[in-house]
Coordinates of C-alpha atoms and ligand atoms in Angstrom, one line a residue:
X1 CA 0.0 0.0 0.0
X2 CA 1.7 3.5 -0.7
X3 CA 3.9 2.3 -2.3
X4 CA 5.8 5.7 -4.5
X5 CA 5.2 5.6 -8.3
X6 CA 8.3 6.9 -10.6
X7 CA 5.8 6.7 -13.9
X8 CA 3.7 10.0 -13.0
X9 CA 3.8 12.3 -16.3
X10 CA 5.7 15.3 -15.9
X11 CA 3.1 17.5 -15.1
X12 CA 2.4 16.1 -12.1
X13 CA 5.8 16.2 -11.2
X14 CA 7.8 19.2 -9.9
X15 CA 11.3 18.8 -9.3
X16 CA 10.3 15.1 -8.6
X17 CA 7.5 15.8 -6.5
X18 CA 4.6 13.6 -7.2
X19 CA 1.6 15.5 -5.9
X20 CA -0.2 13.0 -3.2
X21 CA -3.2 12.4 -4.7
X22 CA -1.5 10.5 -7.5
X23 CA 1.5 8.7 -5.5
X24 CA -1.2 7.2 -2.6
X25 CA -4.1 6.2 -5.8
X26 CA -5.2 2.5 -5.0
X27 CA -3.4 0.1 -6.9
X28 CA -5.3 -3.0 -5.3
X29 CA -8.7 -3.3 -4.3
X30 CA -7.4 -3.3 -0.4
X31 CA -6.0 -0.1 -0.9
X32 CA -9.7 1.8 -1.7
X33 CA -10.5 4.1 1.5
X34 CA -14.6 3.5 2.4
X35 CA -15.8 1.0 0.2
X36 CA -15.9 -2.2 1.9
X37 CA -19.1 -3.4 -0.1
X38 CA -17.6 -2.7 -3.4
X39 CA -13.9 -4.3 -3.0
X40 CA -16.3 -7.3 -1.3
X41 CA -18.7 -8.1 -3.8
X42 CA -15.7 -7.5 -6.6
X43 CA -13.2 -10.1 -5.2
X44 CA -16.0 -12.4 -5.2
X45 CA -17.1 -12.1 -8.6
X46 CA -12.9 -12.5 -9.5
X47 CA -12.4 -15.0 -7.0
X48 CA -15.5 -17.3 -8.3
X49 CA -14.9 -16.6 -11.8
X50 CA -18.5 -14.7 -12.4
X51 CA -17.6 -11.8 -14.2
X52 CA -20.4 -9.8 -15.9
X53 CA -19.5 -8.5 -19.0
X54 CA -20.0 -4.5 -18.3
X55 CA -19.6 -3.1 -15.0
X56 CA -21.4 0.2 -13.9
X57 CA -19.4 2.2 -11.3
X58 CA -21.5 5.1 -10.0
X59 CA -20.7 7.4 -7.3
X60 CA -19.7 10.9 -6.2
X61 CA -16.3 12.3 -7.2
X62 CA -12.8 11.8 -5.7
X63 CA -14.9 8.2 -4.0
X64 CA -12.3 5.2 -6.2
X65 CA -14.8 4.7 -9.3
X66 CA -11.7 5.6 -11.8
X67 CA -9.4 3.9 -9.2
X68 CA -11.2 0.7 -9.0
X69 CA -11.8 0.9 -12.9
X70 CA -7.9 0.1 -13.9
X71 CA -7.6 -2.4 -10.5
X72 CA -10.2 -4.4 -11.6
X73 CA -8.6 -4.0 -15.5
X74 CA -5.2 -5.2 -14.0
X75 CA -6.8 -7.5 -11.9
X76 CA -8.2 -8.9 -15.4
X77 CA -5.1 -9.3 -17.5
X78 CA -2.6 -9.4 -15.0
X79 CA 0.1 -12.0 -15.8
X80 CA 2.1 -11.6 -12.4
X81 CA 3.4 -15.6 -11.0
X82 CA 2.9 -13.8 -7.2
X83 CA -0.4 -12.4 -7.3
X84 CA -2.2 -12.4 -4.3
X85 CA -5.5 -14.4 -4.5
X86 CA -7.4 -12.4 -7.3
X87 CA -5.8 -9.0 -6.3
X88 CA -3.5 -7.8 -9.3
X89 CA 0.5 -7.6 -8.6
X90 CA 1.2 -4.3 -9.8
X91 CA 4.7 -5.8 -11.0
X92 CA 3.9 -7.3 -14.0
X93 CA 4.0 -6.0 -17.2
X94 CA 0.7 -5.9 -18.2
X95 CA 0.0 -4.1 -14.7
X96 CA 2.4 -1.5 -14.9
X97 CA 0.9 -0.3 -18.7
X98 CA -2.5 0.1 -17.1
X99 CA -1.2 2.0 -14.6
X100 CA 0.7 3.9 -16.6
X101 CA -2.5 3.9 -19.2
X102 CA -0.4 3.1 -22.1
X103 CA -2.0 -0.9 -22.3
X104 CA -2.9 -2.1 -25.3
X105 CA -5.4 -3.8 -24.1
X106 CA -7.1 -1.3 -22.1
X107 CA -9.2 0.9 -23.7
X108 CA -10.1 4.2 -22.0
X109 CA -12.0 6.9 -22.5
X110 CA -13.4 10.1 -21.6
X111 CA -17.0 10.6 -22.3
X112 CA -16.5 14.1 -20.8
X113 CA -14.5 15.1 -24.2
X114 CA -15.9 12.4 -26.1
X115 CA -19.4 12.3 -26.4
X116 CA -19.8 11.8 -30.0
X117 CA -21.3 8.9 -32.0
X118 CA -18.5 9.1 -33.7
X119 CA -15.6 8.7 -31.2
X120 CA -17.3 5.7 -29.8
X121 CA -17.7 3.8 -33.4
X122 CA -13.7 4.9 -33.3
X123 CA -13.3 3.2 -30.3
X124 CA -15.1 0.2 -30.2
X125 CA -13.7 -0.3 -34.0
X126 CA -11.3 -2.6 -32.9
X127 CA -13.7 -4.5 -30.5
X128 CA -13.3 -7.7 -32.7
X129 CA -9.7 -7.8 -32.6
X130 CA -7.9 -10.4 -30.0
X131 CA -6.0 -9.1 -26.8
X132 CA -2.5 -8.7 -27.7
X133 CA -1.2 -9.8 -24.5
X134 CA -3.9 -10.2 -21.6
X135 CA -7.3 -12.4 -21.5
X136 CA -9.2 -9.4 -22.5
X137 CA -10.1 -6.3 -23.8
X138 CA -11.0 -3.8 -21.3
X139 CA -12.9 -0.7 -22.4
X140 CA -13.1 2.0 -19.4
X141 CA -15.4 5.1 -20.4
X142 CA -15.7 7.9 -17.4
X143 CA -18.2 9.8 -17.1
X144 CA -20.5 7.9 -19.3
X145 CA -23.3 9.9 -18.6
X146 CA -22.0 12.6 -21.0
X147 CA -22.4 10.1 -24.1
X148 CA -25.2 11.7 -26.9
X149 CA -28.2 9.8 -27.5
X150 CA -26.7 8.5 -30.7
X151 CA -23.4 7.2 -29.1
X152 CA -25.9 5.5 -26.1
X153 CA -27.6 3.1 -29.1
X154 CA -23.8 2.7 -30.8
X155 CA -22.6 1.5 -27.6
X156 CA -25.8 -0.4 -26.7
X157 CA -25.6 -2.8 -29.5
X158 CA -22.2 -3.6 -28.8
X159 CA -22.7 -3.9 -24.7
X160 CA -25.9 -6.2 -25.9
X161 CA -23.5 -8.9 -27.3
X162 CA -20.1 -8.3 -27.1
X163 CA -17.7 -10.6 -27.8
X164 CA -16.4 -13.0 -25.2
X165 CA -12.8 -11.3 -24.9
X166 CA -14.5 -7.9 -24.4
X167 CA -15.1 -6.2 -20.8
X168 CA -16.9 -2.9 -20.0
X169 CA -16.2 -0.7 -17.2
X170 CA -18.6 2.3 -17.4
X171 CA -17.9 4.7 -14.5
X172 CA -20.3 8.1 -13.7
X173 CA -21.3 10.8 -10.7
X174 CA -24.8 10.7 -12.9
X175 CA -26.7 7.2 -13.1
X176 CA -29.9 8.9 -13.5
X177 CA -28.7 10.1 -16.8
X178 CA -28.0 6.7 -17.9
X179 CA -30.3 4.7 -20.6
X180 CA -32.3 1.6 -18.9
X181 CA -31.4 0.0 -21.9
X182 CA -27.5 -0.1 -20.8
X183 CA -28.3 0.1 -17.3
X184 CA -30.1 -3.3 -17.0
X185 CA -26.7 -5.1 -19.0
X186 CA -24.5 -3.7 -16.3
X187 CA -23.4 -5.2 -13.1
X188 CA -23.6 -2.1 -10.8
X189 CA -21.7 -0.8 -8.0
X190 CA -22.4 2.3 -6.1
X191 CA -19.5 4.3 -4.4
X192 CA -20.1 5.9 -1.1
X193 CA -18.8 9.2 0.0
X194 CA -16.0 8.6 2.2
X195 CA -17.1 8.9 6.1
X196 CA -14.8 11.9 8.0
X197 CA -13.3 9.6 10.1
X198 CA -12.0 7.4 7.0
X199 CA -10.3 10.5 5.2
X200 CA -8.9 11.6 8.4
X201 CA -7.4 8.7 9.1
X202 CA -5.9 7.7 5.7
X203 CA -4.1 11.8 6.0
X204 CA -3.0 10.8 8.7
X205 CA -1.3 7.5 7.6
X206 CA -0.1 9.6 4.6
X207 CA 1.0 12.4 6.9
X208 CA 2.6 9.9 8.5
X209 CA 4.4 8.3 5.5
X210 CA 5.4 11.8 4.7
X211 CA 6.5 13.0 7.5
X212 CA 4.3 15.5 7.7
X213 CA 3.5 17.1 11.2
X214 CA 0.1 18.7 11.0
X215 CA -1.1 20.5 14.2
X216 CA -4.3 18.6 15.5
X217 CA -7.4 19.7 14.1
X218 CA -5.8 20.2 10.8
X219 CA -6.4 16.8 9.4
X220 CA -10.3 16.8 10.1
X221 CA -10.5 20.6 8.7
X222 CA -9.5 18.9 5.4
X223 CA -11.3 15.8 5.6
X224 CA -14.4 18.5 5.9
X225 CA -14.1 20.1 3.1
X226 CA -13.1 17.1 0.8
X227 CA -17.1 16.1 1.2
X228 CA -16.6 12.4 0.8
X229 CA -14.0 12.8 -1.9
X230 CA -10.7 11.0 -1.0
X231 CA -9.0 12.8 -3.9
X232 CA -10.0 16.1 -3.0
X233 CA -9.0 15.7 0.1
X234 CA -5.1 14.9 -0.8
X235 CA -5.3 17.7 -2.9
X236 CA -6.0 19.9 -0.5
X237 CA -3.0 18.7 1.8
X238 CA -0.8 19.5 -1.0
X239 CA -2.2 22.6 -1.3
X240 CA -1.8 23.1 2.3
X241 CA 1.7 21.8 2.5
X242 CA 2.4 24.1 -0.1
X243 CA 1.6 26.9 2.0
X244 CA 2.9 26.0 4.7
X245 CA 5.6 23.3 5.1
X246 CA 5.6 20.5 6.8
X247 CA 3.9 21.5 9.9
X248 CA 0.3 22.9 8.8
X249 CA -1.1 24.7 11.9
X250 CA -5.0 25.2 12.3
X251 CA -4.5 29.3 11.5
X252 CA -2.6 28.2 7.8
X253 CA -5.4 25.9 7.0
X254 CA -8.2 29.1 8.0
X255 CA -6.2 31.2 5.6
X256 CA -5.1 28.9 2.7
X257 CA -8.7 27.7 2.9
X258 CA -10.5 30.4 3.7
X259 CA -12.4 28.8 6.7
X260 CA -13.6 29.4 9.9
X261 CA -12.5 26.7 13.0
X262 CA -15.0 24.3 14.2
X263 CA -14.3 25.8 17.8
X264 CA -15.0 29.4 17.0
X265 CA -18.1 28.3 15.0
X266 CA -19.0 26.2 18.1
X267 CA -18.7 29.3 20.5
X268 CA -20.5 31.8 18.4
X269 CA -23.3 29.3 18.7
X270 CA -23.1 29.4 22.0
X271 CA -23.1 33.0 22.1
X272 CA -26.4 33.2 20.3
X273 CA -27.9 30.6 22.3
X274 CA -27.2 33.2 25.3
X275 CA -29.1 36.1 23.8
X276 CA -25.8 37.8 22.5
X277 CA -26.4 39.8 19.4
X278 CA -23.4 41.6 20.2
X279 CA -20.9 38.8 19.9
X280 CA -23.1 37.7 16.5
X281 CA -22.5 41.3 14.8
X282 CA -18.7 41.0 15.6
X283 CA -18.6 37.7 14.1
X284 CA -19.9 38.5 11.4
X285 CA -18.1 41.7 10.8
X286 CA -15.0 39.7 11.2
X287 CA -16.2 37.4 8.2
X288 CA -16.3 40.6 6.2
X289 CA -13.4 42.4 7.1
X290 CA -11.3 39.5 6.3
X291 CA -12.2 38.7 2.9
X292 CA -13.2 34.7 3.7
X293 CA -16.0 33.4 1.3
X294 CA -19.1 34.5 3.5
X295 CA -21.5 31.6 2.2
X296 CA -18.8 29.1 2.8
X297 CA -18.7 30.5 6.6
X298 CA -22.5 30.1 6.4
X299 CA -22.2 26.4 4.8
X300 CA -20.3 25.4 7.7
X301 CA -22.9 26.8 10.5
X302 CA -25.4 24.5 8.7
X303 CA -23.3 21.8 8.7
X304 CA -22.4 21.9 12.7
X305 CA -26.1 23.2 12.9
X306 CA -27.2 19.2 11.2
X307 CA -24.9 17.8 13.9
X308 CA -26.3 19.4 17.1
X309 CA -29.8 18.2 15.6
X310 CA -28.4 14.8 15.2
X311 CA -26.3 14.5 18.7
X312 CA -29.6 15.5 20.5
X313 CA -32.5 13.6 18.3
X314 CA -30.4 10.5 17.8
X315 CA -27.9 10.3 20.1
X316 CA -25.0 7.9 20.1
X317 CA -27.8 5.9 17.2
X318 CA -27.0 8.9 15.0
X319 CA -24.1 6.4 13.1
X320 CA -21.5 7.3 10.6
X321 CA -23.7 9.8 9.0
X322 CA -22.8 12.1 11.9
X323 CA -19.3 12.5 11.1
X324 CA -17.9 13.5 14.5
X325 CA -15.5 12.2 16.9
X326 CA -16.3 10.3 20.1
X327 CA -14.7 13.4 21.7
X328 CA -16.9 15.9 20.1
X329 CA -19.9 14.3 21.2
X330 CA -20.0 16.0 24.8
X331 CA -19.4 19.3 23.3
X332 CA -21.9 19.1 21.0
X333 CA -24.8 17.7 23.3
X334 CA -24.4 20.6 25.4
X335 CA -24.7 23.4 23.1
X336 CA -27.5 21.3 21.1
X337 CA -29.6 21.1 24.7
X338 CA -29.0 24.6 24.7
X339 CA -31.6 25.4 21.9
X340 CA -33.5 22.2 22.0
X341 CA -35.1 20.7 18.6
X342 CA -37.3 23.2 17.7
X343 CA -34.2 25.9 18.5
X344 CA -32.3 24.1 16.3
X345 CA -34.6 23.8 13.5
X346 CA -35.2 27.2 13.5
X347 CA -31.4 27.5 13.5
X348 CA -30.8 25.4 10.2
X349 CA -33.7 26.9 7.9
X350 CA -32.5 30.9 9.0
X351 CA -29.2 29.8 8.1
X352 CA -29.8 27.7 5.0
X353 CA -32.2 31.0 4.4
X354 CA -29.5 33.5 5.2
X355 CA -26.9 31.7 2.6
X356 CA -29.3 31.6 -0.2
X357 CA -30.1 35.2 0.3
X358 CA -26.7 36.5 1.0
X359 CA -25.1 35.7 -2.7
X360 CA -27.5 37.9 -4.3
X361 CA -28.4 40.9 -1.6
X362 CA -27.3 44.1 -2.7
X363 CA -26.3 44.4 0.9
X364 CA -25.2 40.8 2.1
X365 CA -23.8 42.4 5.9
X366 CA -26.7 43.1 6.9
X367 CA -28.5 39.8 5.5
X368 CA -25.8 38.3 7.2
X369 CA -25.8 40.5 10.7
X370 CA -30.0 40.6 10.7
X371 CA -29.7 36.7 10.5
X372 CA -27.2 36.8 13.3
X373 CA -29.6 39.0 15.6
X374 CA -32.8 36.7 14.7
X375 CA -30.7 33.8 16.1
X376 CA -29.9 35.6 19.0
X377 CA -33.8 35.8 19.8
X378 CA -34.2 32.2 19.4
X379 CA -34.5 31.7 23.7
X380 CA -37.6 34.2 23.1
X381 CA -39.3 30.7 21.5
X382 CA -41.0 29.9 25.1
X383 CA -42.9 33.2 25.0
X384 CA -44.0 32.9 21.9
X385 CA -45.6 29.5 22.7
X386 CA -46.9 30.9 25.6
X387 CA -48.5 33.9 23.3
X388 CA -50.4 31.4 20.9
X389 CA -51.9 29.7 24.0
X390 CA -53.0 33.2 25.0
X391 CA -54.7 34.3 21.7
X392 CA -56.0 30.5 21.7
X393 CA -58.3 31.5 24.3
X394 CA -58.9 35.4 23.1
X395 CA -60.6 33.4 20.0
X396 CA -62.6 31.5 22.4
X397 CA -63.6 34.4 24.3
X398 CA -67.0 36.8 23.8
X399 CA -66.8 39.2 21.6
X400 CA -65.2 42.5 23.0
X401 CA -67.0 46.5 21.9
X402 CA -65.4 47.0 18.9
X403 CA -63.6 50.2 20.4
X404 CA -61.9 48.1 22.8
X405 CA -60.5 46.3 19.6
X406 CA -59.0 49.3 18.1
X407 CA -57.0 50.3 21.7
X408 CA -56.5 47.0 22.2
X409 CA -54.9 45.9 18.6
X410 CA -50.9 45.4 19.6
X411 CA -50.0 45.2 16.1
X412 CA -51.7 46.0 12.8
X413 CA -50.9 44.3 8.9
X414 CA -50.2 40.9 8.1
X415 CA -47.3 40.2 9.4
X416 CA -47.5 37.8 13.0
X417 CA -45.7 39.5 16.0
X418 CA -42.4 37.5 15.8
X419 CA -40.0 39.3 18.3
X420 CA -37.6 38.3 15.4
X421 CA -39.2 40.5 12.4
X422 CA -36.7 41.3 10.1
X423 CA -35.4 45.5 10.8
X424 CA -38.3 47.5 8.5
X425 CA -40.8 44.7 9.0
X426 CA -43.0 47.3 11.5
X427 CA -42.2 50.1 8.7
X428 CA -43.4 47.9 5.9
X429 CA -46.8 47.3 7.7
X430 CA -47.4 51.0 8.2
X431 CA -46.4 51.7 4.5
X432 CA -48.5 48.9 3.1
X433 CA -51.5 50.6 5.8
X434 CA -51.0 53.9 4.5
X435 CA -51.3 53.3 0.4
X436 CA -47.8 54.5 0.0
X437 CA -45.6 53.0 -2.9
X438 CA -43.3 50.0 -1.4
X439 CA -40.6 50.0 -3.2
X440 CA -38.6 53.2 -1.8
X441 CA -39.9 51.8 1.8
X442 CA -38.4 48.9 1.6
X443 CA -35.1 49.8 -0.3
X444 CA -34.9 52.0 3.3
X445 CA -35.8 49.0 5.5
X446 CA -32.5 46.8 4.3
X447 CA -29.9 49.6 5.4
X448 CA -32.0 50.2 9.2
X449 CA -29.4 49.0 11.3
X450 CA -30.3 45.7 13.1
X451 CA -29.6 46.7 16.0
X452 CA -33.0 48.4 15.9
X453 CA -35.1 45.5 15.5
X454 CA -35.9 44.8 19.2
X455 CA -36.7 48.0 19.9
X456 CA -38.9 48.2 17.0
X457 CA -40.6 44.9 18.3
X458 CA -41.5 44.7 21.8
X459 CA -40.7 41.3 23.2
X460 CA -43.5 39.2 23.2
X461 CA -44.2 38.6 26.6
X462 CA -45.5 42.6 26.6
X463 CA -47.6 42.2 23.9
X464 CA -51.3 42.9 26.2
X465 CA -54.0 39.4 26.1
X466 CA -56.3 40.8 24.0
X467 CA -60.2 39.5 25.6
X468 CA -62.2 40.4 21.9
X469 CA -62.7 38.5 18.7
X470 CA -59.8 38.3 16.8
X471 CA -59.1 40.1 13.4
X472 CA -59.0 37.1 10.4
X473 CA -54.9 38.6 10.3
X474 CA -54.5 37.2 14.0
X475 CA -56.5 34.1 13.0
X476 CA -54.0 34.1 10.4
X477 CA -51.1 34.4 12.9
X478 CA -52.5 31.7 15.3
X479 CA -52.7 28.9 12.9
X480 CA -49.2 29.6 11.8
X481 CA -47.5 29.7 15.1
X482 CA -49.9 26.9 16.0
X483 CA -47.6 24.8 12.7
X484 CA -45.1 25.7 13.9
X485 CA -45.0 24.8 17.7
X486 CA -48.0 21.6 17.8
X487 CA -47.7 20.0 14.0
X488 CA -44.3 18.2 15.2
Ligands
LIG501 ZN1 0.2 -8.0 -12.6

């Protein structure tokens, strides 16, 4: 495993530096990171002699398909006396071509740059002619999904009846996009994103093998980013190394990367979950001021956002999908109790809201700081719960003089009394009251400073019961919070 490869072209070689990505590929099955049930069901079908005649290799990008699509292609012709079981040697000479891509015998091709009817009849051309050296002929098309409808029903008829000595591995990130037709003659195999822990640990073998020295913290920081991707993932390291030499500290991978630590993430949360709008402005002008990728900063506030839901509604049963340490967990369940589930599902759709919003806002601060101060309110859910079982029992209440109603009204327009309404909500209801043009109003209401929205909103536990009939707005306003707090 590992083992250094001289026969990198010479782009991917500086001054004999093989980037990582390329040196640590798989060359054996046992070597893919996070795929047990593909590198199981294939040595079977090798091992018992069952092999279909096209293979389908689906899958995200950086997960092994390519990888796996030359193993199993050496694993087919390779002539090596000390193979290992059906594994291929690597030695021999029929494995080093593949490797190298220059096999005669193994065909590959792009369908990325290739998509033409015509470059598959060129290809396939020769699909009658014997091996020249191996068992078979092995044609590898990536990214099969790409192929025109024309070059689908060329390569169909062949994939319908090929002849014996012919092999098809067809790899793609799209299977939807794939024709039933050559779907159903294809023995599939899906690929898996990589879990954090695997990618973390395999940088850290590498690092190892390297003698690299990252600081800790550094390694997962990566593996986050990579999303699953094992290749991404050692391309980042080089990137990072790159940088910043041999020991990578958490601040290099903030600025090479442009991120934001999981522990400052993890406090800011905290901060909001204790009322402090303050702290949530200063983060964000932070974000700004330093010239980091806002929505990525936001990206990651959904993704530790998903966790805390997990840690508290599932617990230790949350499984691999919750891609944190046994370490973390503690940390987690304590600012996750902090906002409890509904808190927290509040959290992940202002967010999610907030980075939709902020790539196209002619002012994306204050979408950004607003977001931060609505967040801030989130401990103010109690009250509000406690202010749609009070206007529960105004609706079941006699009706009141209508003058009473009038005094009584503690908020006029559509809009429900949220203690979180968005800076300019108040002014937009008065505008839309008064039969004044919106446009201007609400061009004003995105520059009010934030800061301004709780005293523009009394907190709701001041809002006076009203005793009367309630206006069809409020009815309005109960069945929504009434969603929002009973429907779960
Ligand atoms: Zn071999």
């Amino acid at each position: 495993m590992g083992r250094p490869v001289t026969d990198a072209p010479t782009s991917e070689r500086v001054q004999g530096y093989t980037v990582l990505a390329r040196k640590y590929r798989p060359k054996r099955l046992s070597d893919l990171i996070g795929q047990p049930h593909v590198v199981q069901a294939l040595s079977n079908a090798l091992s018992s002699g069952r092999v279909a005649q096209a293979f389908l290799l689906t899958g995200s990008r950086g997960t092994g398909k390519t990888s796996t699509a030359r193993i199993l292609a050496s694993a087919l012709n390779c002539l090596g006396a000390s193979r290992q079981g059906m594994e291929p040697c690597g030695e021999c000479a029929s494995c080093r071509d593949v490797a190298r891509g220059e096999d005669l015998d193994v065909i590959e091709m792009d369908a990325a740059s290739n998509s033409r009817v015509d470059d598959i009849r060129q290809r396939l051309e020769s699909i009658d002619t014997r091996p020249a050296r191996g068992r078979y002929r092995v044609y590898i098309i990536d990214e099969v999904h790409m192929l025109s409808a024309s070059a689908f029903n060329a390569l169909l008829k062949t994939v319908e009846e090929p002849p014996a000595h012919v092999k098809f591995i067809l790899a793609t990130t799209n299977p939807e996009k794939i024709p039933e037709t050559i779907l159903s003659r294809c023995q599939r195999y899906d690929f898996r994103r990589v879990t954090l822990g695997d990618i973390t640990q395999r940088l850290a073998e590498i690092c190892a093998a390297e003698k690299l020295d990252p600081q800790e913290g550094v390694l997962r920081m990566v593996a986050e980013m990579a999303e699953g991707g094992m290749r991404d993932a050692l391309s980042r390291l080089d990137q990072l190394v790159a940088f910043a030499g041999a020991r990578p500290s958490c601040d290099d991978a903030e600025r090479v990367f442009g991120l934001i630590g999981r522990k400052r993430l993890m406090e800011l949360l905290e901060q909001l979950a204790a009322g402090d709008a303050r702290a949530g402005i200063l983060f964000a002008e932070a974000v700004f001021d330093s010239g980091k990728d806002v929505a990525e900063v936001l990206a990651a506030l959904v993704g530790l956002t998903r966790q805390l839901m997990l840690v508290l509604a599932a617990g230790e049963a949350a499984g691999p999908g919750l891609d944190v340490t046994a370490e973390e967990v503690p940390a987690l369940r304590r600012v996750a109790q902090r906002y409890g589930l509904e808190g927290l599902v509040y959290l992940a759709e202002l967010l999610t809201e907030c980075r939709q919003r902020v790539r196209r806002a002619a002012f994306p601060r204050v979408v950004v700081e607003t977001t931060f101060v609505k967040l801030s309110m989130i401990g103010n859910l109690e009250s509000l719960e406690k202010l749609a079982a009070r206007m529960d029992e105004a609706a079941d209440a006699p009706v009141a003089p209508a003058r009473a109603q009038v005094q009584q009204a503690p908020w006029t327009g559509e809009e429900a009394p949220t203690p979180w309404t968005e800076p300019g909500g108040a002014a937009r209801a008065q505008t839309h009251e008064a039969g004044v043009a919106e446009g201007p109003a609400k061009a004003k209401a995105v520059v009010t400073p934030p800061t301004h929205a709780t005293a523009q909103n009394p907190p709701a536990a001041e809002i006076p019961s009203a005793r009367r009939s309630p206006t069809e707005a409020e009815q309005k306003a109960v069945s929504q919070l009434k969603k929002t707090f009973r429907a779960k």
